[in-house]
mmCIF file of C-alpha atoms in Angstrom:
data_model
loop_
_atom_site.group_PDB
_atom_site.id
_atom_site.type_symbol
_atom_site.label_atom_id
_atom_site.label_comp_id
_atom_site.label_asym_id
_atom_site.label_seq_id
_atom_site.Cartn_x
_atom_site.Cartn_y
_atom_site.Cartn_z
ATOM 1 C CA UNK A 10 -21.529 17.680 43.896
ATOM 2 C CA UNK A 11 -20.178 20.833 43.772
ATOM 3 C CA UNK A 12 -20.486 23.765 46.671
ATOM 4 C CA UNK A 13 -22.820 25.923 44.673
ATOM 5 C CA UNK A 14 -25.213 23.067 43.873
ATOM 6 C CA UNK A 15 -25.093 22.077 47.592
ATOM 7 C CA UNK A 16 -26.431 25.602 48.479
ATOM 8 C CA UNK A 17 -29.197 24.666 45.529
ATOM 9 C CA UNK A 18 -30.055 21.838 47.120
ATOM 10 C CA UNK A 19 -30.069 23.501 50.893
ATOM 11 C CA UNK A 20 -32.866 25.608 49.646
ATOM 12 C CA UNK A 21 -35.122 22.428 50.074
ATOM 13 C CA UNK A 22 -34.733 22.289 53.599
ATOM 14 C CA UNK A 23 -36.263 25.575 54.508
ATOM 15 C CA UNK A 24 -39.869 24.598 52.884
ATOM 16 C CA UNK A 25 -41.045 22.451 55.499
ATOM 17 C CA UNK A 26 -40.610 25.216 58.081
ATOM 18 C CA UNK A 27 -42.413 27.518 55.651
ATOM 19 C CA UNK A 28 -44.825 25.684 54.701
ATOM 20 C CA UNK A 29 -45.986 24.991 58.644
ATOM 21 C CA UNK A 30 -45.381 28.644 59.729
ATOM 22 C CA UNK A 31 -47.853 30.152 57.268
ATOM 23 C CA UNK A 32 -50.484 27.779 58.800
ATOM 24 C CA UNK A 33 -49.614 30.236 62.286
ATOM 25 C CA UNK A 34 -52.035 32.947 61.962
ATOM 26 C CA UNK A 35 -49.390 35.074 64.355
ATOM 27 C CA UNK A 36 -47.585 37.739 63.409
ATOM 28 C CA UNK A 37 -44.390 36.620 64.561
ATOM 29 C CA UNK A 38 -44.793 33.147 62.600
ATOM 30 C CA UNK A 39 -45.658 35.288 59.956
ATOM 31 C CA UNK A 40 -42.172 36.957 60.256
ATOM 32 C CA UNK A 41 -40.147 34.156 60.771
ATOM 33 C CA UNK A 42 -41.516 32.537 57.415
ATOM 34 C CA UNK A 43 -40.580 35.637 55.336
ATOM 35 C CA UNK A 44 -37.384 35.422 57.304
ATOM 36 C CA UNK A 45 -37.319 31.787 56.345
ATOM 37 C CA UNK A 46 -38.556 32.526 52.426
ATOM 38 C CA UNK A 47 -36.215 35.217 52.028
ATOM 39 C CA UNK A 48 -33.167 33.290 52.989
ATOM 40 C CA UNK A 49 -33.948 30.690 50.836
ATOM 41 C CA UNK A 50 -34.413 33.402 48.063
ATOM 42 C CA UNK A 51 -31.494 34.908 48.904
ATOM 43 C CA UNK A 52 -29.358 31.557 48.508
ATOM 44 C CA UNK A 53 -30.931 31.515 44.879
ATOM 45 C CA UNK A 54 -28.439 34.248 44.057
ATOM 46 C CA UNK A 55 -25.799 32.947 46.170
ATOM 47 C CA UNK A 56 -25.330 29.434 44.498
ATOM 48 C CA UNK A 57 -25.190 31.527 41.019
ATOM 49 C CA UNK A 58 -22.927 33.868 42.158
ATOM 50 C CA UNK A 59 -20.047 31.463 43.171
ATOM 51 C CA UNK A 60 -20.872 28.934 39.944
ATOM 52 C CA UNK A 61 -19.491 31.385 38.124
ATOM 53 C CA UNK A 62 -17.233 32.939 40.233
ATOM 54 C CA UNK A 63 -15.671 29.771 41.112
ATOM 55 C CA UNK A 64 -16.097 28.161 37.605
ATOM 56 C CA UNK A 65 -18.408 24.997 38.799
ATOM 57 C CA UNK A 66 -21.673 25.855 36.324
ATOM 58 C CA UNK A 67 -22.482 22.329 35.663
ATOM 59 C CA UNK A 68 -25.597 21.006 34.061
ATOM 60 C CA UNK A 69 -26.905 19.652 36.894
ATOM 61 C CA UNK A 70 -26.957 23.252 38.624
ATOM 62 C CA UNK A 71 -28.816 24.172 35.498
ATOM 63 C CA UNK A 72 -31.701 21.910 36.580
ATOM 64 C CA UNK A 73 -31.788 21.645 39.886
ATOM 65 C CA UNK A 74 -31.665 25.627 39.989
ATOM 66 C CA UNK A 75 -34.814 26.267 38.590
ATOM 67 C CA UNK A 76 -36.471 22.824 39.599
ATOM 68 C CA UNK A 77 -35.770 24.320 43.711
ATOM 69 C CA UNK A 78 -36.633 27.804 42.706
ATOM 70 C CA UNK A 79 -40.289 26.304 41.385
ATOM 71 C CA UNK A 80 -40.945 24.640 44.818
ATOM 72 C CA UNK A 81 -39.546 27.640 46.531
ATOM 73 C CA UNK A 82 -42.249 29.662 44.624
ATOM 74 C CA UNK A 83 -45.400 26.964 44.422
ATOM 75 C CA UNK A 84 -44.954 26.095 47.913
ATOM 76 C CA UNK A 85 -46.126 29.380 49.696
ATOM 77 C CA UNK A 86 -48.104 29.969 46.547
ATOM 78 C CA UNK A 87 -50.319 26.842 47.232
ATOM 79 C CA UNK A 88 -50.407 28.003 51.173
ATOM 80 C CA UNK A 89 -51.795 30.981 50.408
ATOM 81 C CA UNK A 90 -54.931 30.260 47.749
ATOM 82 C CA UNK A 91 -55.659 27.530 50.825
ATOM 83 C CA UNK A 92 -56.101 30.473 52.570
ATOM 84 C CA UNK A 93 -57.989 32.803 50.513
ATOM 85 C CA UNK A 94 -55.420 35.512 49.806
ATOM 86 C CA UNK A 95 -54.963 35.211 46.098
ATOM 87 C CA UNK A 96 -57.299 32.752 43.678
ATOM 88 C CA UNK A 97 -56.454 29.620 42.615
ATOM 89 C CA UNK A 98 -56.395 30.243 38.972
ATOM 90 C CA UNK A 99 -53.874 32.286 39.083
ATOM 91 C CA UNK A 100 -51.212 30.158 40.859
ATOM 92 C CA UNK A 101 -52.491 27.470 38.111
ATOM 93 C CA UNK A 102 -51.316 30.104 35.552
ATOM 94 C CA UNK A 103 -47.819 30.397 36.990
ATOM 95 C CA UNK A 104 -47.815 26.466 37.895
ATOM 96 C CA UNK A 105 -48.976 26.058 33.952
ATOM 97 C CA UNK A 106 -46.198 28.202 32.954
ATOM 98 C CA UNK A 107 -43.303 26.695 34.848
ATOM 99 C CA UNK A 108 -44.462 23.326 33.509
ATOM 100 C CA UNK A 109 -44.616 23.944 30.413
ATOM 101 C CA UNK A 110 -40.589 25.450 30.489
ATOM 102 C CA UNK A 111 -39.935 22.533 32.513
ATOM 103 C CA UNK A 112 -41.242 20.223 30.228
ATOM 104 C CA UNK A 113 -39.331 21.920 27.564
ATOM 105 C CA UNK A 114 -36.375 21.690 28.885
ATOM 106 C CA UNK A 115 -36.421 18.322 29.317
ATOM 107 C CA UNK A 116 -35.998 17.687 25.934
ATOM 108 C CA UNK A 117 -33.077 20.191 24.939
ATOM 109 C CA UNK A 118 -29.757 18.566 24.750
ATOM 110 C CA UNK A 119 -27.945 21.528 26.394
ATOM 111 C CA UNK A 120 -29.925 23.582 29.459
ATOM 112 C CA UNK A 121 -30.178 27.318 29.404
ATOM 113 C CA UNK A 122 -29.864 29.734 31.924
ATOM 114 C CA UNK A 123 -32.058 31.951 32.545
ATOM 115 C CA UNK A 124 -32.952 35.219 30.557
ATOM 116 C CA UNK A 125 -33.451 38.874 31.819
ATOM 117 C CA UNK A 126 -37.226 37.920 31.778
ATOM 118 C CA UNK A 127 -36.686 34.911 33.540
ATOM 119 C CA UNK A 128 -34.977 36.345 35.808
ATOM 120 C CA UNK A 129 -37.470 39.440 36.117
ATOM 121 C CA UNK A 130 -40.340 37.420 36.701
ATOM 122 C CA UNK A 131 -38.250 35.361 39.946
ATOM 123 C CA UNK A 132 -37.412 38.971 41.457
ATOM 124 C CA UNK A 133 -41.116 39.793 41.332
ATOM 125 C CA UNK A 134 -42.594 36.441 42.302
ATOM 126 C CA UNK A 135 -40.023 36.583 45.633
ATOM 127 C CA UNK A 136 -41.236 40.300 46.416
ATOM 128 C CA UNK A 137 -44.849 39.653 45.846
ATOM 129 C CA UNK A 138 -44.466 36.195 48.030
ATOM 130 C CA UNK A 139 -42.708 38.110 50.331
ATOM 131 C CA UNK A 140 -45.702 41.017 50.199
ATOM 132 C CA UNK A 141 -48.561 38.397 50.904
ATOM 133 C CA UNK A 142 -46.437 36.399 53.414
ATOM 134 C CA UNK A 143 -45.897 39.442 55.552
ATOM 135 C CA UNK A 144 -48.068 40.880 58.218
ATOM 136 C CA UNK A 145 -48.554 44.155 57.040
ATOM 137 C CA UNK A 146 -52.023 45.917 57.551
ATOM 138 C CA UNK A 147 -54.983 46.410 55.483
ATOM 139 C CA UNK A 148 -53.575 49.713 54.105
ATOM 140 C CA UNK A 149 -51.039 47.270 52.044
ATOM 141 C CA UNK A 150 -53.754 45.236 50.503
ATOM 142 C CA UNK A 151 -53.952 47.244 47.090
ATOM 143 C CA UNK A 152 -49.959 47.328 47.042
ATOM 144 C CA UNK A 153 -49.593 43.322 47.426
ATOM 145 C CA UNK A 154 -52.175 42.519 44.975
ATOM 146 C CA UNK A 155 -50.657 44.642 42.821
ATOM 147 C CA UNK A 156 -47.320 43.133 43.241
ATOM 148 C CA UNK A 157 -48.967 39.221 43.219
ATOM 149 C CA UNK A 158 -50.547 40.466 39.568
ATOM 150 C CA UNK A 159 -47.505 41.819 38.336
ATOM 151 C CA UNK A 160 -45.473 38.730 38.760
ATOM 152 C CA UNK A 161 -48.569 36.799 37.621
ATOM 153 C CA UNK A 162 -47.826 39.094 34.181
ATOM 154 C CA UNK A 163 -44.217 38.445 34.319
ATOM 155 C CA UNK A 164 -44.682 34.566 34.852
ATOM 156 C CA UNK A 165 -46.714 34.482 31.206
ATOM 157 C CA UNK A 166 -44.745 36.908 29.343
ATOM 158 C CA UNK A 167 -41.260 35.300 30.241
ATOM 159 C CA UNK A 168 -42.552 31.608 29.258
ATOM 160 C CA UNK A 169 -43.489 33.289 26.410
ATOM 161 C CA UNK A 170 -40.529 35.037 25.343
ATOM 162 C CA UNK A 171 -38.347 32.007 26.455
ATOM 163 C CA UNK A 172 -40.709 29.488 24.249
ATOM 164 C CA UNK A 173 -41.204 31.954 21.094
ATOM 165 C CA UNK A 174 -37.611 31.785 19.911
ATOM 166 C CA UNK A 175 -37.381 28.288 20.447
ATOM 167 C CA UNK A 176 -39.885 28.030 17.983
ATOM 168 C CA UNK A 177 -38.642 30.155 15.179
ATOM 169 C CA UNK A 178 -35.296 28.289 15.637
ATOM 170 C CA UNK A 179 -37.086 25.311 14.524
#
């Protein structure tokens, strides 16, 4: 297994830890998780970065990439409809969607990476993750919702764009 699919793989680890800290109503748990979250984010561009740069894209970085980056994302996202900051439907949208491109890929002989919308809608789900894990005050509320809905919007236009050509090519 090559380095950059070790650091893929790495990401795993910090979801436990995040997953238990957001059930700390503190604010310092509360800061440690986005500490946690965004390190595990940040390693998302880190493994890419040195697949290319060292030459080791392989097609099992091209799976387990996005398959880590979904739990990354769901994880939290599950967390926090348990507790009531953003509706369950909507995290059933994005879960729908990264199913669906999941499932998809599965049956493609060669694995993509990602597009400029794919790779949109990860920036905004990290920042509007990051948004609702933080304890910032009420005066934020309008701001993080409006960041959560964004990358809600991003999530179903880029499975969209990713599945429509696909389709034509058929």
């Amino acid at each position: 297994m090559t380095l950059p699919n070790w650091i893929t793989f790495s990401r795993l680890l910090g979801i436990p830890f995040l997953l238990y800290g957001l059930y700390n109503p503190t604010n310092q748990a509360r800061w440690i998780c986005l500490n946690i979250f965004l390190i595990a984010a940040l390693t998302d561009w880190l493994d890419g970065y040195l697949a290319r740069k060292l030459n080791q894209i392989s097609e099992l970085g091209k799976f387990l990439d996005p398959l880590v980056d979904k739990l990354l994302v769901l994880a939290p996202l599950l967390v926090l409809v348990e507790l009531g900051k953003i509706p369950a439907w909507a995290v059933f949208v994005i879960l729908a969607r990264e199913l669906a491109i999941a499932g998809w890929r599965v049956n493609q002989t060669t694995i993509s990476g990602a597009n400029i919308w794919g790779k949109l809608k990860t920036v905004s789900q990290i920042i509007a993750i990051s948004l609702l894990i933080a304890p910032l005050s009420s005066t934020w509320q309008t701001p993080v919702l409006i960041a959560f809905w964004v990358s809600v919007i991003l999530t179903v236009v880029s499975g969209i764009i990713y599945l429509i050509p696909q389709k034509v090519a058929e």
